Coordinates of C-alpha atoms and ligand atoms in Angstrom, one line a residue:
X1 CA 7.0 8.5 50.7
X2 CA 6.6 12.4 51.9
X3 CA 3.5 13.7 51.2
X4 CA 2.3 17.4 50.5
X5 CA 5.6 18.2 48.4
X6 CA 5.0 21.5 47.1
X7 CA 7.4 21.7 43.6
X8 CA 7.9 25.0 41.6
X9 CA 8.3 25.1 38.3
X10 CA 10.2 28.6 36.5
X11 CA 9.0 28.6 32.9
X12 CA 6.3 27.3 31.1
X13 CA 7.7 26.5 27.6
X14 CA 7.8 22.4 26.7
X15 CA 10.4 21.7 29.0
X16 CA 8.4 23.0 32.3
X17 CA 5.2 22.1 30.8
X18 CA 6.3 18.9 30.2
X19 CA 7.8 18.1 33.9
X20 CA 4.4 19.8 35.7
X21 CA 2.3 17.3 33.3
X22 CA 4.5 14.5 34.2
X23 CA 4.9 15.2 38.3
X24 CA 1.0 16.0 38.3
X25 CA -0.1 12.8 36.8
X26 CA 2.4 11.4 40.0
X27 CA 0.0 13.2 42.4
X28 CA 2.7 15.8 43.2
X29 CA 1.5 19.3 43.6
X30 CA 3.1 21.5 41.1
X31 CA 3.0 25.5 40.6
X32 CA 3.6 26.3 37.0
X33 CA 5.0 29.7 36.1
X34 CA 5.5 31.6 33.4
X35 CA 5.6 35.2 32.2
X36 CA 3.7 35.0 29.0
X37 CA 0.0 34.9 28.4
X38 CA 0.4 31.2 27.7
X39 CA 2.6 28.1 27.7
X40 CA 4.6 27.1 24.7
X41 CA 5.2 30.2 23.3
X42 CA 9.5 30.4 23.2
X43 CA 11.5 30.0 20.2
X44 CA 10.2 27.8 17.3
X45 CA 9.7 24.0 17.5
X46 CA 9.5 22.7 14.4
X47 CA 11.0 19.5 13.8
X48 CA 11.0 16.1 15.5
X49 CA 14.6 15.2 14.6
X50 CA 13.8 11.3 14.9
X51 CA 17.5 10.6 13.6
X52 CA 19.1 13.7 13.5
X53 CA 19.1 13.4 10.0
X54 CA 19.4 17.1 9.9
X55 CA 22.8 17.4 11.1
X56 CA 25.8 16.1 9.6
X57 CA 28.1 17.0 12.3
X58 CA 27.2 15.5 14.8
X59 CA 28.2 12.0 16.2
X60 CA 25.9 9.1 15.5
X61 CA 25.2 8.3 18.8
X62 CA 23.5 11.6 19.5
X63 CA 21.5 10.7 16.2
X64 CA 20.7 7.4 17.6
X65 CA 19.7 9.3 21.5
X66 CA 17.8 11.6 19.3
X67 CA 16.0 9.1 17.7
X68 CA 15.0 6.9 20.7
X69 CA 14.2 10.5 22.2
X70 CA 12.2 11.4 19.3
X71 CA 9.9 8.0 19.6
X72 CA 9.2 9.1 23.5
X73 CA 8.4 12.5 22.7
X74 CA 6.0 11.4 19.5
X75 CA 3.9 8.9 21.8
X76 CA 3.6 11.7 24.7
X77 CA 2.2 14.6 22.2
X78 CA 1.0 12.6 18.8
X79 CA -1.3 15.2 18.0
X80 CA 1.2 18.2 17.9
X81 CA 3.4 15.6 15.0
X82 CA 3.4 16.2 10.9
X83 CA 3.6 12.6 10.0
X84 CA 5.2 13.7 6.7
X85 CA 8.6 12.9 5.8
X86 CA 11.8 14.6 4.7
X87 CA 14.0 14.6 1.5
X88 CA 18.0 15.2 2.5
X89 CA 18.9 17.1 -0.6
X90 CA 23.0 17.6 -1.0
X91 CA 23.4 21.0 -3.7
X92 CA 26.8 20.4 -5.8
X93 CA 28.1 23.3 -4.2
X94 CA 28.4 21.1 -1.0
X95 CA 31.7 19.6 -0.7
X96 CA 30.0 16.6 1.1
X97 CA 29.0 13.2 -1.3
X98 CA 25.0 12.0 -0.4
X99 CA 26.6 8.1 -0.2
X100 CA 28.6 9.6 3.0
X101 CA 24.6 9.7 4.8
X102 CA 24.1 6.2 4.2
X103 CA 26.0 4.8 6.9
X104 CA 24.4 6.2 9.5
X105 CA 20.8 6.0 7.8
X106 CA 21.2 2.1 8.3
X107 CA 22.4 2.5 11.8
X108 CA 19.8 4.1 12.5
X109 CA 17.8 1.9 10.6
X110 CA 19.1 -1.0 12.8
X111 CA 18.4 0.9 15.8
X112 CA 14.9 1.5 15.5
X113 CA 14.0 -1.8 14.5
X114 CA 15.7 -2.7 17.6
X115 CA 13.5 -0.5 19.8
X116 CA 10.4 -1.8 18.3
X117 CA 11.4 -5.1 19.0
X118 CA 11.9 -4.0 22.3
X119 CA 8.9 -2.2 22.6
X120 CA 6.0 -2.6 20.3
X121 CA 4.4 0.3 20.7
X122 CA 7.8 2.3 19.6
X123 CA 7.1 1.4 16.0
X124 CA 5.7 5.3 15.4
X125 CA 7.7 5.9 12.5
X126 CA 6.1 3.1 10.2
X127 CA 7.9 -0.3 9.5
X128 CA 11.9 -0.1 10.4
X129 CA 12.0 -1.3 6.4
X130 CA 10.4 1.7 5.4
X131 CA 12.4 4.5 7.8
X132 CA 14.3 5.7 4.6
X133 CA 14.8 5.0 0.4
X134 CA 17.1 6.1 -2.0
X135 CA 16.1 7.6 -5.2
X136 CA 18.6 8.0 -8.5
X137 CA 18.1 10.8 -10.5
X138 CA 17.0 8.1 -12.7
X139 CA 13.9 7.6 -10.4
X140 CA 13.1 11.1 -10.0
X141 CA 13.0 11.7 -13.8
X142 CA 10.2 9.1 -13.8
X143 CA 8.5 10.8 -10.8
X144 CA 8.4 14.3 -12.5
X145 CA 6.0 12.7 -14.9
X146 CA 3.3 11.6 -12.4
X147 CA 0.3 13.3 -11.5
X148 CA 0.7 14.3 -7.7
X149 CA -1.8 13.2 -5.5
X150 CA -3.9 14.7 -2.7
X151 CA -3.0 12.9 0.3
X152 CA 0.0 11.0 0.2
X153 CA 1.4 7.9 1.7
X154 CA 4.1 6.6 0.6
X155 CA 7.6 7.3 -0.3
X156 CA 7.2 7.5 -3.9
X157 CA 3.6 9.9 -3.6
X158 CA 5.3 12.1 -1.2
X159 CA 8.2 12.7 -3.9
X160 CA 6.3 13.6 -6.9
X161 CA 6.4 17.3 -6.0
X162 CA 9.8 17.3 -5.1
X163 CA 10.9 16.1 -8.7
X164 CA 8.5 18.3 -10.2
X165 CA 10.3 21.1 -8.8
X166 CA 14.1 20.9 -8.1
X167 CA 16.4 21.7 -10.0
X168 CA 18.2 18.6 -11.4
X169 CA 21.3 20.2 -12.5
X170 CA 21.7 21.9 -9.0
X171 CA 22.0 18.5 -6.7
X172 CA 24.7 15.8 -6.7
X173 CA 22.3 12.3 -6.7
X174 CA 21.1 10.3 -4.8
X175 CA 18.3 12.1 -2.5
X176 CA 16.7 10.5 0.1
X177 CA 13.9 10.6 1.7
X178 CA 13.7 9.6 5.4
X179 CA 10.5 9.4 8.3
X180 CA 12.0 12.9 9.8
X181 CA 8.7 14.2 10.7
X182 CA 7.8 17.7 11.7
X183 CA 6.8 19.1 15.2
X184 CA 4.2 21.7 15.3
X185 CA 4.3 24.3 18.2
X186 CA 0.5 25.7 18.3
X187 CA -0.3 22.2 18.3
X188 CA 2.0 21.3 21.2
X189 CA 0.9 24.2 23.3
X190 CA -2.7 22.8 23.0
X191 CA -1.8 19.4 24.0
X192 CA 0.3 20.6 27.0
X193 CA -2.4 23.1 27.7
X194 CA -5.3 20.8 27.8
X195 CA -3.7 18.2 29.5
X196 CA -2.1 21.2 32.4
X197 CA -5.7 22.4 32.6
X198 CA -7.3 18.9 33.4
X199 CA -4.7 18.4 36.3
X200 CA -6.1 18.8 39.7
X201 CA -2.8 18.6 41.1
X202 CA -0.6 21.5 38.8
X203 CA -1.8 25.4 39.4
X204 CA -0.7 27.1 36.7
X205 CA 0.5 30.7 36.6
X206 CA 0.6 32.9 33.1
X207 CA 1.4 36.4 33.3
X208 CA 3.5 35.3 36.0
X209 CA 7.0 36.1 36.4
X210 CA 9.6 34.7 39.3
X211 CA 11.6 37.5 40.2
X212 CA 13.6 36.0 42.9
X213 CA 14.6 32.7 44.6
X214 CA 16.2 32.3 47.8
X215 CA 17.5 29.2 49.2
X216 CA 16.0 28.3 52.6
X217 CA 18.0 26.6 55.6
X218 CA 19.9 23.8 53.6
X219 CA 17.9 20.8 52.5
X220 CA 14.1 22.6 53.0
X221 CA 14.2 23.9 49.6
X222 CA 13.5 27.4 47.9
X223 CA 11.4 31.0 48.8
X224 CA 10.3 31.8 45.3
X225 CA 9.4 35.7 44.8
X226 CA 6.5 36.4 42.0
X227 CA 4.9 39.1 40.4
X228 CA 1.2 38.7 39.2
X229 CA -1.6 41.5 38.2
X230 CA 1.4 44.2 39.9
X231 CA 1.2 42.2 43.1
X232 CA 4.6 40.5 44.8
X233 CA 4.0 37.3 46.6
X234 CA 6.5 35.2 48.2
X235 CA 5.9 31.2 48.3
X236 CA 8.2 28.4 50.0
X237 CA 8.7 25.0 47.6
X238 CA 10.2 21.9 48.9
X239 CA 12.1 21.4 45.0
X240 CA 12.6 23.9 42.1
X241 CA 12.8 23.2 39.1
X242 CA 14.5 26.0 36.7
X243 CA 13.0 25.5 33.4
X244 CA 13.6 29.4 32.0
X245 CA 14.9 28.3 28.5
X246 CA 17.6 30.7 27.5
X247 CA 17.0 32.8 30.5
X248 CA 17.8 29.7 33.3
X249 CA 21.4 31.8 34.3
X250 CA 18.7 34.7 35.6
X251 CA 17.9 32.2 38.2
X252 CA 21.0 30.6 38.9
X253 CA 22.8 34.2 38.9
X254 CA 19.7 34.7 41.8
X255 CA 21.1 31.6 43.7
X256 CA 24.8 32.5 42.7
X257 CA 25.4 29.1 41.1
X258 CA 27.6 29.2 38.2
X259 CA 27.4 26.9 35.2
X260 CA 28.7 27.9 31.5
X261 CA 26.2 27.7 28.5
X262 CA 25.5 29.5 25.4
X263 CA 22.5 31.5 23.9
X264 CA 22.1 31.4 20.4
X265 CA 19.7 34.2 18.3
X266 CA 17.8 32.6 15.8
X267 CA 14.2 33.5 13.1
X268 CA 12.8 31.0 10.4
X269 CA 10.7 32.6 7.8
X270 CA 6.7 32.6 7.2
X271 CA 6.1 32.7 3.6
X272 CA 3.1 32.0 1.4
X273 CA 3.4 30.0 -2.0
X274 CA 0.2 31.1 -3.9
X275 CA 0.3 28.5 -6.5
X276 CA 1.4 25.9 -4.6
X277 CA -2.2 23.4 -3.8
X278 CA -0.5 20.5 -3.4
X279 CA 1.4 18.5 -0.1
X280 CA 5.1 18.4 0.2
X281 CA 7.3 16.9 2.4
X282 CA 10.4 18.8 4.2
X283 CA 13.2 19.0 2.0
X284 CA 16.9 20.2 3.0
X285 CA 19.6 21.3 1.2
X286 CA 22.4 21.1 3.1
X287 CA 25.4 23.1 3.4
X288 CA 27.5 24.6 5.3
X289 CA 26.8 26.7 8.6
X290 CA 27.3 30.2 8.5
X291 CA 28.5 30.4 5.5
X292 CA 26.3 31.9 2.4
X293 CA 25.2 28.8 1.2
X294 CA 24.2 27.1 4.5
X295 CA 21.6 24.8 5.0
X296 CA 18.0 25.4 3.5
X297 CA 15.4 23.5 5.1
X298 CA 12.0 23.9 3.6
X299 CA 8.9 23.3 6.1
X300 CA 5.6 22.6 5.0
X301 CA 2.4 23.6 6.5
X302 CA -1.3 23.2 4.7
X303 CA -2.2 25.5 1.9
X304 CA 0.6 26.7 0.4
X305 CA 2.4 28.2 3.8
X306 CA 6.0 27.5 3.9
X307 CA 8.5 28.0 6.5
X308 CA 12.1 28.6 5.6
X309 CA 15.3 28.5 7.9
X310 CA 18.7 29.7 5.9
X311 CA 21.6 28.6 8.2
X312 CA 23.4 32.2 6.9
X313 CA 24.1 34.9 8.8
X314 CA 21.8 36.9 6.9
X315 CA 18.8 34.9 7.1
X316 CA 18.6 32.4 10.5
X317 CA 21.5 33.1 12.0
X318 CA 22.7 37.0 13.1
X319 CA 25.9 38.2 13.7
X320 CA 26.8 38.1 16.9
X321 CA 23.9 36.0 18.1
X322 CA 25.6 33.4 19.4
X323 CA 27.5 34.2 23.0
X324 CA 28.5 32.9 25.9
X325 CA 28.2 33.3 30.2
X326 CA 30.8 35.7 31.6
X327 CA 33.5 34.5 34.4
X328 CA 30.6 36.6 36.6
X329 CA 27.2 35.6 35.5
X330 CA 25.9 32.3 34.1
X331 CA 23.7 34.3 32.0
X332 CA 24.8 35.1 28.6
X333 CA 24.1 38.4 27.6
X334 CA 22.2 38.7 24.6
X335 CA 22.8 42.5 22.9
X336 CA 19.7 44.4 23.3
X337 CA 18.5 43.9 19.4
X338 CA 17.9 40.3 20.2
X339 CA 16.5 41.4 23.8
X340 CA 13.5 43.5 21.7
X341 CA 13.1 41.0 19.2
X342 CA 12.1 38.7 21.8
X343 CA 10.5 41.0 24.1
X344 CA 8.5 43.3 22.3
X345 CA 8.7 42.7 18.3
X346 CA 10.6 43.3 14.8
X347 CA 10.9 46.0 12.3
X348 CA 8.7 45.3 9.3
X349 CA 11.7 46.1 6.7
X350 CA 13.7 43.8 8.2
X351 CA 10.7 41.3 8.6
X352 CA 10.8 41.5 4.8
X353 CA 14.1 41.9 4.0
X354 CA 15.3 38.6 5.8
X355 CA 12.0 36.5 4.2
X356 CA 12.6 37.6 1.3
X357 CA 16.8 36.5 1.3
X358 CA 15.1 33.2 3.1
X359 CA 12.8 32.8 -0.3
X360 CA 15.7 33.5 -2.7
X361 CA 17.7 31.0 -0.8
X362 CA 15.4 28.3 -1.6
X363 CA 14.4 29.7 -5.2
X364 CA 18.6 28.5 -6.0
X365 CA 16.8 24.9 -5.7
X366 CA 13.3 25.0 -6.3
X367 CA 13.1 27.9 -9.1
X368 CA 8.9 27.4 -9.3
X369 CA 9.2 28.8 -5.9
X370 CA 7.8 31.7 -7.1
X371 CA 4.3 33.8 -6.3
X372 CA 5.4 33.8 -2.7
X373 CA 5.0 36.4 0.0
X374 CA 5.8 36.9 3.3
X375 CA 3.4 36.1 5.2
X376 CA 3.9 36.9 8.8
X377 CA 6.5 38.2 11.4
X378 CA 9.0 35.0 11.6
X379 CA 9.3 32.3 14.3
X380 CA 12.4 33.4 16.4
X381 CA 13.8 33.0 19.9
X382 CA 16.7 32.7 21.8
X383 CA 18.1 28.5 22.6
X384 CA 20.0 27.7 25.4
X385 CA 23.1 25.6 24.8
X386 CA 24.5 24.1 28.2
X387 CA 28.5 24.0 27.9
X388 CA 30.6 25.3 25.3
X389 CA 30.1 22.8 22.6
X390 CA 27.9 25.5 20.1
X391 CA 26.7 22.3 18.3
X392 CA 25.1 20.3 20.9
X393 CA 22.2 18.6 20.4
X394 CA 21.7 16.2 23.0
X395 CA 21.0 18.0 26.5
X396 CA 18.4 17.4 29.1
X397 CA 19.0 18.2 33.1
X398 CA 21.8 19.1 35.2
X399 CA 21.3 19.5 39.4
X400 CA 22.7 21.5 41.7
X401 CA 22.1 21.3 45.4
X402 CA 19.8 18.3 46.6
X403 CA 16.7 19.9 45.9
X404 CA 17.7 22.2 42.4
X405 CA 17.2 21.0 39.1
X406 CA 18.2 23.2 36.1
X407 CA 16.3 22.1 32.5
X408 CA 18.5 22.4 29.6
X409 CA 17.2 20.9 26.7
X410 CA 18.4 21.9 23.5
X411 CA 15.7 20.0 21.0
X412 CA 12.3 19.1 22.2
X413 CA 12.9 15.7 21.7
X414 CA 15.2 15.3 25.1
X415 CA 11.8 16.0 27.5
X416 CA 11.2 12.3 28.7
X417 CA 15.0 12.0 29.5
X418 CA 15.2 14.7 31.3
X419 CA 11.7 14.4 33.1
X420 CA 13.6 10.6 34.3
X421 CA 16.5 12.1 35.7
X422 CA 14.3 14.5 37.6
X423 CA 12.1 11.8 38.7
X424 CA 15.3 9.6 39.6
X425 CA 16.5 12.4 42.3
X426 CA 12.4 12.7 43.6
X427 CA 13.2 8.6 44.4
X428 CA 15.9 9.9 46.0
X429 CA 14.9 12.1 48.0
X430 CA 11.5 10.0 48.7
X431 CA 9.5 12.6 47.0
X432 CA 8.1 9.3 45.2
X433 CA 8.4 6.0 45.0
X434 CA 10.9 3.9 43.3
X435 CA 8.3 2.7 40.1
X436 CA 7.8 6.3 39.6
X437 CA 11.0 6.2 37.5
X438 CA 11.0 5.7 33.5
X439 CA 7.4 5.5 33.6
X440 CA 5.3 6.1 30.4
X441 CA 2.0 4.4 29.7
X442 CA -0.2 6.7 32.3
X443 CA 1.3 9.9 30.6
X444 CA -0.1 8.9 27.0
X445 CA -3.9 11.0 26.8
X446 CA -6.6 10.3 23.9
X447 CA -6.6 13.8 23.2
X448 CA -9.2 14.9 20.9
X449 CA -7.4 16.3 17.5
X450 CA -10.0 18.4 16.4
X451 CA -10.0 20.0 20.0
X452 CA -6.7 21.1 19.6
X453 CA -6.9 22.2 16.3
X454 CA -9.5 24.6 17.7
X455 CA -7.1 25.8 20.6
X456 CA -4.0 25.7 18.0
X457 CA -6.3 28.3 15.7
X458 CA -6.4 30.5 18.7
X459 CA -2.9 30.7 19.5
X460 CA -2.0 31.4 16.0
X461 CA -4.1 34.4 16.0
X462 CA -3.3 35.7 19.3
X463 CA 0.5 35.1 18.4
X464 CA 0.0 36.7 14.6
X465 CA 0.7 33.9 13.0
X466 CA -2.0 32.5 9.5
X467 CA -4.1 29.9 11.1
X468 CA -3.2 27.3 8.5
X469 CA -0.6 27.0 10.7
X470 CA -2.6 25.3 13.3
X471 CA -2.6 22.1 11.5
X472 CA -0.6 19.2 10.2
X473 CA -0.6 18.7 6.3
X474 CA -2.6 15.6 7.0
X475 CA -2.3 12.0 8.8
X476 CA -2.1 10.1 5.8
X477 CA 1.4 9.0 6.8
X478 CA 0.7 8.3 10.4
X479 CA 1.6 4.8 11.4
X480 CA -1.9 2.5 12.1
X481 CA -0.9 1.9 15.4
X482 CA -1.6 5.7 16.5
Ligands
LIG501 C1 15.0 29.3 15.3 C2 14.9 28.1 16.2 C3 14.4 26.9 15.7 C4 14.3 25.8 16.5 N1 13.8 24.6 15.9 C5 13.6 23.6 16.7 C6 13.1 22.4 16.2 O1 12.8 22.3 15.0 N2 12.9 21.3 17.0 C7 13.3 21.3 18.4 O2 13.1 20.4 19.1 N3 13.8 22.5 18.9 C8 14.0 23.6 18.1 N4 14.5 24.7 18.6 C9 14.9 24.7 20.0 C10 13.7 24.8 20.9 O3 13.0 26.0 20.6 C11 14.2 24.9 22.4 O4 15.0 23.8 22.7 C12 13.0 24.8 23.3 O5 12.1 25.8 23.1 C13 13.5 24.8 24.8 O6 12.4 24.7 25.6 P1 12.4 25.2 27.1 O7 11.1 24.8 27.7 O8 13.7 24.7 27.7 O9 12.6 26.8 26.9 P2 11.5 27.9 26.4 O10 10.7 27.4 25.3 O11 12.4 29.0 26.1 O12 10.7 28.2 27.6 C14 11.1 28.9 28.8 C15 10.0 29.7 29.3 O13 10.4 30.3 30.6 C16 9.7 31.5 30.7 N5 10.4 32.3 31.7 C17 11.8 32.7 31.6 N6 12.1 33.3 32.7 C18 11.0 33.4 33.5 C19 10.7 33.9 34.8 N7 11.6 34.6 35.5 N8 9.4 33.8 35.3 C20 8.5 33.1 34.6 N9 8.7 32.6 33.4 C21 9.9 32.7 32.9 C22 9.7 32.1 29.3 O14 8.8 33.0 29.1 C23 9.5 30.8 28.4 O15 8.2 30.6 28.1 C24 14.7 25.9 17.9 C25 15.1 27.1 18.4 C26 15.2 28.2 17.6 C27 15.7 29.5 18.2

């Protein structure tokens, strides 16, 4: 094995955290850039998507990747989870039927009681029995009647709110209700930051931005240019490691590589429900994308704070948002609207003029949601899509060069695949040895939960978002053996 490889990492959000974490707990010495004043801090993450459940159109093997994905990701960062589940919701004026779900449901079913028999430890999601239930509208008429409760845990607690508040005659029945559980960025950012900050082996960089890369003689690796506190220094790295979210073509346009990906725009919506005291779990309506009555998906956080995606083009999605690399550049240019957004901030009017669609959206199903303000600037950013294929959701690396690895995840959930393909070529190339690969109990940290809820607080403020938001509803779901 070589020692003293020196790896660069461009980007700090979960995908580069993720890799420096993992490569530093391998004794490989890592630098960790990124431009921001701290790591974590790109486009939302907000659910887990253990099953894909979300999306419809996809295949179901990318629900079953996503799943075993999911399990991975859930045992690295439990802390940053809501162990709360989700309710799939189909409105009437969806053309699809809620029986077409069911299929897959016990596929997936299947699937994860297969990992856990593989694997103990993979039983995250409570018992395989209990991944999903069916309620009639039958059911949920005798729900309505119960008295909700403060902390629930199980299927039946979890729904009272929900059939307290729909609207019966707006949904085509059954619902469901499925362990989807949530993914909470402040809380992810902590983790990855406490763990980055305990590494004697990863230097991290904020404020830092990589403003050119040169390839050195073939097969010695990379010159990486930077710019910190208005200085320029220029560092050689036996591997890089391109981990710039929607702005990876910057750095392969510096290296004149060319690969075709997407960018895609898109905002969820910070609202407060002031009569709301109780716990709910996600709920989506679907529908269809881009059109007016796309899908509504309803995120809980504690105390009455909601967060609201409208799969519209006047709420999450924006016209023109969505484009694609030129023959010339393997960046996609975003117009320079999305470019402010992102890099310096939002008009207020349009703050509250796209919450406030975003709250009517859900009102259509939930009519008590009423009493509700917006409560903050929304969570937005700009996702990178490798390929053409605008609904991907499965991605993690691709490589160019021996010593060139570009990170293109498109859901959090994909880190641990794509850290293993990165770790496959460091075999390789005898950056490590061969039982580095598909390792996973050494990554797994104790963290403490009330730590990072104190770090979690502090990035909400700094980032201007409620604090609330620094927590999960509440553990009462989370499996025993976590
Ligand atoms: C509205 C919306 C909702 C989403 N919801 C979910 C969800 O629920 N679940 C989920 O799993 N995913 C979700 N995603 C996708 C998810 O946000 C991305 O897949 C994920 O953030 C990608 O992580 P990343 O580390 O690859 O990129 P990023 O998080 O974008 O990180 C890249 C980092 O690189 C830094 N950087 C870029 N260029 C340079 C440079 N030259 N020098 C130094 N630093 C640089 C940037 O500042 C940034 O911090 C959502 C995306 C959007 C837009």
């Amino acid at each position: 094995m070589k020692n003293n490889i020196k790896v660069a990492v461009i980007g700090g959000g979960v995908a580069g955290s993720s890799i420096s974490i993992y490569l530093g707990k391998l004794g490989i010495d890592v630098s960790l850039f990124e431009k921001n004043d701290s790591i974590v801090s790109g486009p939302p993450i907000c659910h887990l998507h253990a099953g894909g459940n979300l999306y419809r159109e996809i295949s179901d093997e990318s629900c079953m990747t996503l799943l075993k994905e999911s399990i991975d990701l859930l045992k690295f960062y439990p802390e940053a989870i809501d162990y709360r589940p989700t309710v799939l919701a189909v409105p009437k004026s969806d053309k699809g039927d809620p029986k077409d779900l069911f299929n897959r449901l016990e596929l997936l079913q299947k699937e994860y009681s297969r990992l856990i028999d593989e694997d103990s430890t993979n039983e995250v999601l409570c018992s395989a029995k209990e991944y999903f239930k069916i309620y009639s509208k039958e059911e949920l008429e005798e729900l309505k009647d119960k008295v909700e409760v403060n902390s629930p845990s199980t299927f039946n607690e979890w729904m009272i709110p929900v059939a307290k508040n729909i609207d019966f005659d707006k949904l085509k029945f059954p619902l469901i209700m499925v362990q989807e559980y949530g993914l909470n960025i402040f809380r992810l950012s902590a983790s990855a930051s406490i763990m980055i900050n305990k590494s004697k082996n990863i230097n991290l960089f904020t404020n830092t931005e990589v403003i050119n890369v040169l390839e050195n003689n073939e097969n010695s690796g990379y010159n990486v240019e930077y710019k910190k506190d208005y200085q320029n220094k220029i560092e050689h790295f036996d591997y890089l490691i391109n981990a710039a979210g929607f702005r990876t073509g910057m750095i392969d346009d510096m290296l004149k590589f060319k690969v075709n990906r997407l960018v895609e725009f898109k905002s969820a919506y910070v609202t407060k429900w002031h009569s709301c005291l109780k716990m709910w779990p996600e709920v989506i309506f679907f529908g269809q994308r881009g059109t007016p009555t796309g899908m509504a998906q309803f995120t809980p956080y504690p105390n009455g704070y909601f967060q609201i995606h409208g799969m519209t083009e006047d709420i999450t999605l924006f016209k023109n948002g969505l484009v694609k690399n030129t023959p010339n550049s393997s960046q996609p240019k975003l117009s320079k609207e999305f470019i402010e957004k992102i890099d310096k901030s939002w008009d207020n009017f349009e703050i509250e003029l796209r919450t406030k669609r975003a709250i009517a959206h859900i009102k259509q199903y939930i009519p008590s949601f009423k009493n509700v303000e917006v409560s903050s600037k929304p969570l937005y950013g700009a996702q990178q899509i490798p390929g053409d294929e605008a609904s991907l959701r499965t991605a993690d690396v691709s490589f160019e060069k021996e010593r060139y690895a570009r990170c293109e995840i498109v859901k959090a959930s994909s880190i641990l695949t794509m850290i293993d393909e990165i770790v496959k070529k460091f075999v390789k190339l005898g950056f490590l040895e061969s039982d580095s690969y598909g390792k996973r109990k050494f990554l797994y940290e104790n963290l403490n939960g009330d730590l990072i809820s104190k770090d979690a607080v502090i990035l909400c403020e700094d980032r201007g978002y409620p604090t609330d938001m620094a927590y999960t509803n509440n553990s009462s779901n989370r499996c025993n053996n976590l």
